[in-house]
mmCIF file of C-alpha atoms in Angstrom:
data_model
loop_
_atom_site.group_PDB
_atom_site.id
_atom_site.type_symbol
_atom_site.label_atom_id
_atom_site.label_comp_id
_atom_site.label_asym_id
_atom_site.label_seq_id
_atom_site.Cartn_x
_atom_site.Cartn_y
_atom_site.Cartn_z
ATOM 1 C CA MET A 25 -18.465 18.282 8.348
ATOM 2 C CA SER A 26 -15.918 18.537 6.914
ATOM 3 C CA GLU A 27 -16.135 17.142 9.827
ATOM 4 C CA GLU A 28 -12.266 19.857 9.681
ATOM 5 C CA THR A 29 -14.012 22.675 8.353
ATOM 6 C CA PRO A 30 -11.665 26.165 9.553
ATOM 7 C CA PRO A 31 -12.960 28.996 11.418
ATOM 8 C CA VAL A 32 -16.623 30.077 10.252
ATOM 9 C CA LEU A 33 -16.050 32.414 7.557
ATOM 10 C CA PRO A 34 -18.786 35.509 6.333
ATOM 11 C CA GLU A 35 -20.330 33.962 2.971
ATOM 12 C CA ARG A 36 -22.978 34.182 0.539
ATOM 13 C CA LYS A 37 -26.490 32.766 0.825
ATOM 14 C CA GLY A 38 -26.768 29.340 2.022
ATOM 15 C CA SER A 39 -23.423 29.099 3.923
ATOM 16 C CA SER A 40 -25.403 28.889 7.014
ATOM 17 C CA ILE A 41 -26.657 25.853 5.920
ATOM 18 C CA ARG A 42 -23.383 24.579 5.109
ATOM 19 C CA HIS A 43 -22.427 25.255 8.470
ATOM 20 C CA TRP A 44 -24.887 22.969 10.144
ATOM 21 C CA VAL A 45 -23.948 20.828 7.540
ATOM 22 C CA ASP A 46 -20.785 20.996 9.173
ATOM 23 C CA PHE A 47 -22.044 20.750 12.404
ATOM 24 C CA GLY A 48 -23.896 17.208 11.507
ATOM 25 C CA GLY A 49 -20.467 16.032 9.736
ATOM 26 C CA LEU A 50 -19.023 16.572 12.898
ATOM 27 C CA LEU A 51 -21.256 14.955 14.801
ATOM 28 C CA ALA A 52 -21.708 11.649 12.850
ATOM 29 C CA PHE A 53 -18.097 11.473 13.202
ATOM 30 C CA ALA A 54 -18.049 12.053 16.800
ATOM 31 C CA LEU A 55 -20.900 9.531 17.215
ATOM 32 C CA THR A 56 -19.280 6.850 15.480
ATOM 33 C CA PHE A 57 -16.229 6.602 16.959
ATOM 34 C CA LEU A 58 -18.096 7.462 20.309
ATOM 35 C CA PHE A 59 -19.647 4.230 19.555
ATOM 36 C CA PHE A 60 -16.218 2.517 18.251
ATOM 37 C CA ARG A 61 -15.084 2.733 21.821
ATOM 38 C CA LEU A 62 -17.955 2.081 23.602
ATOM 39 C CA ARG A 63 -17.559 -1.418 22.007
ATOM 40 C CA GLY A 64 -14.240 -1.657 22.762
ATOM 41 C CA LEU A 65 -11.702 -0.669 20.673
ATOM 42 C CA GLU A 66 -8.550 1.506 21.476
ATOM 43 C CA GLY A 67 -8.482 4.793 20.679
ATOM 44 C CA ASN A 68 -6.090 5.032 17.555
ATOM 45 C CA GLU A 69 -8.209 2.227 15.848
ATOM 46 C CA ALA A 70 -11.847 4.033 16.673
ATOM 47 C CA LEU A 71 -10.480 6.878 14.999
ATOM 48 C CA VAL A 72 -9.738 4.959 11.963
ATOM 49 C CA ASN A 73 -13.770 3.773 11.701
ATOM 50 C CA ALA A 74 -14.673 6.863 12.687
ATOM 51 C CA THR A 75 -12.963 7.780 9.775
ATOM 52 C CA TRP A 76 -15.389 7.012 6.945
ATOM 53 C CA ALA A 77 -17.997 9.636 8.624
ATOM 54 C CA LEU A 78 -15.432 12.657 7.874
ATOM 55 C CA VAL A 79 -14.633 11.226 4.371
ATOM 56 C CA ALA A 80 -19.283 10.391 3.862
ATOM 57 C CA GLY A 81 -19.708 13.971 5.943
ATOM 58 C CA SER A 82 -17.362 16.281 3.576
ATOM 59 C CA ALA A 83 -18.744 14.441 0.853
ATOM 60 C CA VAL A 84 -22.199 15.736 1.838
ATOM 61 C CA GLY A 85 -20.425 19.369 2.183
ATOM 62 C CA VAL A 86 -19.405 19.593 -0.897
ATOM 63 C CA VAL A 87 -22.096 19.020 -2.602
ATOM 64 C CA MET A 88 -24.260 20.714 -0.728
ATOM 65 C CA GLY A 89 -22.487 23.933 -1.147
ATOM 66 C CA LEU A 90 -22.313 22.938 -4.449
ATOM 67 C CA LEU A 91 -26.733 22.112 -4.072
ATOM 68 C CA VAL A 92 -27.618 25.658 -2.216
ATOM 69 C CA GLU A 93 -24.957 28.160 -4.271
ATOM 70 C CA LYS A 94 -25.094 26.572 -7.238
ATOM 71 C CA ARG A 95 -21.625 26.917 -7.807
ATOM 72 C CA LEU A 96 -18.183 24.962 -6.763
ATOM 73 C CA ALA A 97 -17.058 28.022 -4.211
ATOM 74 C CA LEU A 98 -13.740 28.164 -3.803
ATOM 75 C CA LEU A 99 -12.865 27.402 0.376
ATOM 76 C CA PRO A 100 -15.251 25.241 0.654
ATOM 77 C CA LEU A 101 -13.870 22.952 -1.958
ATOM 78 C CA LEU A 102 -10.109 23.318 -0.702
ATOM 79 C CA VAL A 103 -11.846 22.186 2.572
ATOM 80 C CA GLY A 104 -13.385 18.902 1.295
ATOM 81 C CA GLY A 105 -10.927 18.089 -0.995
ATOM 82 C CA PHE A 106 -8.520 18.159 2.486
ATOM 83 C CA ALA A 107 -11.060 15.991 4.641
ATOM 84 C CA LEU A 108 -10.846 13.684 1.321
ATOM 85 C CA VAL A 109 -7.626 13.277 0.641
ATOM 86 C CA PHE A 110 -6.410 12.497 4.052
ATOM 87 C CA GLY A 111 -9.959 10.822 4.819
ATOM 88 C CA VAL A 112 -8.472 8.227 2.385
ATOM 89 C CA LEU A 113 -5.189 7.835 3.675
ATOM 90 C CA THR A 114 -5.754 7.450 6.731
ATOM 91 C CA LEU A 115 -8.836 4.646 5.659
ATOM 92 C CA VAL A 116 -6.153 3.070 3.709
ATOM 93 C CA THR A 117 -3.420 2.926 5.388
ATOM 94 C CA GLN A 118 -5.116 2.232 8.523
ATOM 95 C CA ASP A 119 -3.368 5.478 10.234
ATOM 96 C CA ASP A 120 -4.745 8.170 12.313
ATOM 97 C CA LEU A 121 -1.777 10.166 11.792
ATOM 98 C CA TRP A 122 -3.636 11.697 8.092
ATOM 99 C CA VAL A 123 -6.974 12.127 9.377
ATOM 100 C CA LYS A 124 -4.444 14.443 12.428
ATOM 101 C CA LEU A 125 -2.630 15.777 10.487
ATOM 102 C CA LYS A 126 -4.660 16.955 8.384
ATOM 103 C CA VAL A 127 -6.114 19.810 10.438
ATOM 104 C CA THR A 128 -2.845 21.430 10.819
ATOM 105 C CA ILE A 129 -1.352 21.400 6.954
ATOM 106 C CA LEU A 130 -5.049 22.778 6.480
ATOM 107 C CA ASN A 131 -4.442 25.739 8.812
ATOM 108 C CA ALA A 132 -1.291 26.413 7.980
ATOM 109 C CA SER A 133 -1.528 26.544 4.689
ATOM 110 C CA LEU A 134 -4.456 28.842 4.504
ATOM 111 C CA ALA A 135 -2.306 30.927 7.577
ATOM 112 C CA VAL A 136 0.799 31.240 5.325
ATOM 113 C CA ALA A 137 -2.133 32.136 1.872
ATOM 114 C CA LEU A 138 -3.960 35.011 3.381
ATOM 115 C CA ILE A 139 -0.373 36.309 5.778
ATOM 116 C CA GLY A 140 1.853 35.329 3.118
ATOM 117 C CA GLY A 141 -0.687 37.353 -0.055
ATOM 118 C CA ARG A 142 -1.226 40.121 2.420
ATOM 119 C CA MET A 143 2.352 41.292 2.918
ATOM 120 C CA MET A 144 2.448 41.064 -0.795
ATOM 121 C CA GLY A 145 -0.479 43.798 -1.054
ATOM 122 C CA LYS A 146 -2.897 40.709 -1.850
ATOM 123 C CA GLN A 147 -6.392 40.051 -1.031
ATOM 124 C CA PRO A 148 -6.431 36.369 -0.477
ATOM 125 C CA LEU A 149 -9.242 36.087 1.519
ATOM 126 C CA LYS A 150 -11.765 38.231 -0.799
ATOM 127 C CA ALA A 151 -10.672 35.892 -3.608
ATOM 128 C CA LEU A 152 -11.259 32.804 -1.225
ATOM 129 C CA LEU A 153 -14.704 34.048 -0.408
ATOM 130 C CA GLY A 154 -15.393 35.693 -4.081
ATOM 131 C CA ASP A 155 -16.304 39.786 -4.367
ATOM 132 C CA PHE A 156 -19.783 38.890 -2.859
ATOM 133 C CA ILE A 157 -19.698 41.007 -0.005
ATOM 134 C CA PRO A 158 -20.410 44.649 -0.583
ATOM 135 C CA ILE A 159 -17.324 45.598 2.470
ATOM 136 C CA ALA A 160 -14.131 48.033 2.043
ATOM 137 C CA ASP A 161 -10.502 46.752 1.466
ATOM 138 C CA ARG A 162 -9.601 47.508 5.040
ATOM 139 C CA ALA A 163 -12.242 45.941 6.027
ATOM 140 C CA TRP A 164 -11.129 43.267 4.011
ATOM 141 C CA ASN A 165 -7.201 43.671 4.668
ATOM 142 C CA ILE A 166 -7.848 43.635 8.762
ATOM 143 C CA LEU A 167 -10.233 40.340 8.617
ATOM 144 C CA THR A 168 -7.620 38.451 6.123
ATOM 145 C CA ILE A 169 -4.860 39.192 8.454
ATOM 146 C CA ARG A 170 -7.218 38.187 11.797
ATOM 147 C CA TYR A 171 -8.307 34.568 9.875
ATOM 148 C CA GLY A 172 -4.409 33.924 9.527
ATOM 149 C CA ILE A 173 -3.247 34.128 12.801
ATOM 150 C CA PHE A 174 -6.299 32.196 14.447
ATOM 151 C CA PHE A 175 -5.236 29.316 11.323
ATOM 152 C CA ALA A 176 -1.807 29.801 12.313
ATOM 153 C CA CYS A 177 -2.945 29.389 15.909
ATOM 154 C CA VAL A 178 -5.287 26.267 15.586
ATOM 155 C CA ALA A 179 -2.184 24.493 13.159
ATOM 156 C CA VAL A 180 0.032 25.158 16.217
ATOM 157 C CA VAL A 181 -2.716 23.941 19.112
ATOM 158 C CA ASN A 182 -4.022 21.129 16.538
ATOM 159 C CA GLU A 183 -0.405 19.756 16.719
ATOM 160 C CA LEU A 184 0.325 19.792 20.643
ATOM 161 C CA VAL A 185 -3.008 17.981 20.782
ATOM 162 C CA ARG A 186 -2.713 15.538 17.963
ATOM 163 C CA SER A 187 0.296 14.762 20.371
ATOM 164 C CA GLU A 188 0.449 11.227 22.408
ATOM 165 C CA ALA A 189 3.481 12.300 24.309
ATOM 166 C CA LEU A 190 2.394 15.117 25.089
ATOM 167 C CA VAL A 191 -1.136 14.487 25.834
ATOM 168 C CA GLY A 192 -0.338 11.928 27.733
ATOM 169 C CA TRP A 193 2.415 13.134 29.922
ATOM 170 C CA SER A 194 -0.092 16.115 30.395
ATOM 171 C CA VAL A 195 -3.221 13.614 31.550
ATOM 172 C CA GLN A 196 -0.536 11.907 34.120
ATOM 173 C CA GLN A 197 -0.096 15.443 35.203
ATOM 174 C CA LEU A 198 -3.307 15.956 36.396
ATOM 175 C CA GLY A 199 -3.860 12.596 37.102
ATOM 176 C CA MET A 200 -5.921 11.416 34.421
ATOM 177 C CA GLY A 201 -3.608 8.767 33.118
ATOM 178 C CA HIS A 202 -5.977 6.120 31.980
ATOM 179 C CA ILE A 203 -7.038 9.228 29.500
ATOM 180 C CA ASP A 204 -6.456 7.914 25.888
ATOM 181 C CA PRO A 205 -5.159 10.568 23.701
ATOM 182 C CA ALA A 206 -7.403 10.088 21.032
ATOM 183 C CA ASP A 207 -10.125 10.603 23.106
ATOM 184 C CA VAL A 208 -8.246 14.369 23.485
ATOM 185 C CA TRP A 209 -8.688 14.945 20.370
ATOM 186 C CA VAL A 210 -11.767 14.057 19.386
ATOM 187 C CA SER A 211 -12.709 16.479 22.032
ATOM 188 C CA PHE A 212 -10.851 18.944 20.298
ATOM 189 C CA ARG A 213 -12.140 18.916 17.120
ATOM 190 C CA GLY A 214 -15.294 19.638 18.356
ATOM 191 C CA VAL A 215 -13.807 22.244 20.489
ATOM 192 C CA LEU A 216 -12.750 24.033 18.124
ATOM 193 C CA TRP A 217 -15.812 23.887 15.454
ATOM 194 C CA ILE A 218 -17.499 26.017 19.074
ATOM 195 C CA ALA A 219 -14.799 28.487 19.188
ATOM 196 C CA SER A 220 -14.583 29.024 14.646
ATOM 197 C CA SER A 221 -17.628 29.878 15.251
ATOM 198 C CA ILE A 222 -17.525 32.564 17.774
ATOM 199 C CA PHE A 223 -14.633 33.944 16.486
ATOM 200 C CA GLY A 224 -16.815 34.026 12.632
ATOM 201 C CA LEU A 225 -19.511 35.955 15.047
ATOM 202 C CA ALA A 226 -17.104 38.377 15.977
ATOM 203 C CA ASN A 227 -15.941 39.472 13.257
ATOM 204 C CA LEU A 228 -19.792 40.572 12.400
ATOM 205 C CA PRO A 229 -19.538 43.837 13.785
ATOM 206 C CA LEU A 230 -16.522 45.223 11.515
ATOM 207 C CA ILE A 231 -18.149 43.715 8.356
ATOM 208 C CA PHE A 232 -21.434 45.584 9.219
ATOM 209 C CA ARG A 233 -19.755 48.485 9.877
ATOM 210 C CA ASN A 234 -17.666 47.984 6.081
ATOM 211 C CA LEU A 235 -20.551 47.275 4.958
ATOM 212 C CA ALA A 236 -20.558 49.902 1.318
ATOM 213 C CA THR A 237 -23.142 52.441 1.038
ATOM 214 C CA ASP A 238 -22.108 53.738 -2.661
ATOM 215 C CA GLY A 239 -24.127 50.966 -4.726
ATOM 216 C CA VAL A 240 -20.507 49.280 -6.084
ATOM 217 C CA GLY A 241 -20.229 45.947 -5.584
ATOM 218 C CA GLU A 242 -23.663 45.791 -3.676
ATOM 219 C CA PRO A 243 -25.044 41.884 -3.389
ATOM 220 C CA THR A 244 -27.596 40.897 -5.687
ATOM 221 C CA ASP A 245 -30.707 39.685 -4.998
ATOM 222 C CA ASP A 246 -29.838 36.425 -4.540
ATOM 223 C CA GLU A 247 -26.629 36.996 -2.877
ATOM 224 C CA PRO A 248 -27.380 39.421 0.373
ATOM 225 C CA ALA A 249 -24.730 40.854 2.589
ATOM 226 C CA SER A 250 -26.334 38.942 5.769
ATOM 227 C CA THR A 251 -23.361 36.482 7.318
ATOM 228 C CA ASN A 252 -23.627 33.478 8.268
ATOM 229 C CA SER A 253 -22.455 30.412 10.155
#
């Protein structure tokens, strides 16, 4: 992935391909992490080494988005850019803090942009995705708030899960003190991908109920109204 790709958003044709590319990147990241853990590396060290897979997956995701959609869409470019910058910082500093912190900063930034923009009477989600989904402004407004809240929740939960002190205390209370906090965080990334996909699918009824029928903004032949993951 963009191992840190945010929740599934309704996008144009080809977004499902990029979503599965994202999943492939996440899988490569997790398997690389597991490989180094099985070789005896500590969780933090294994996470730093596995970041190479994250950087490579993010680069592939950006390129795939360009090849499939024939453009550099703003949201995938933003997500991929964050992943590349924080991935490189992790590799340069050999500190896994950066790869963990990226999830918080990206999602918090998106939450502020969406909710703040909506409060100002703007439609930031529509601006991020482009004007190719023919739905009413009311639906855009609802989606903007929903995704803003979702991104905010992801940022908060990531801060909790990335806290080694909190995770260490929690596993001790559960009688599983042998668990490495890095293992917990990598597992969380997989759960987040699943939760994001489910959240995106849950919003499809809203989109379908509000598809434009007056011919205004209808998709072209190569830009159908169907959505992804």
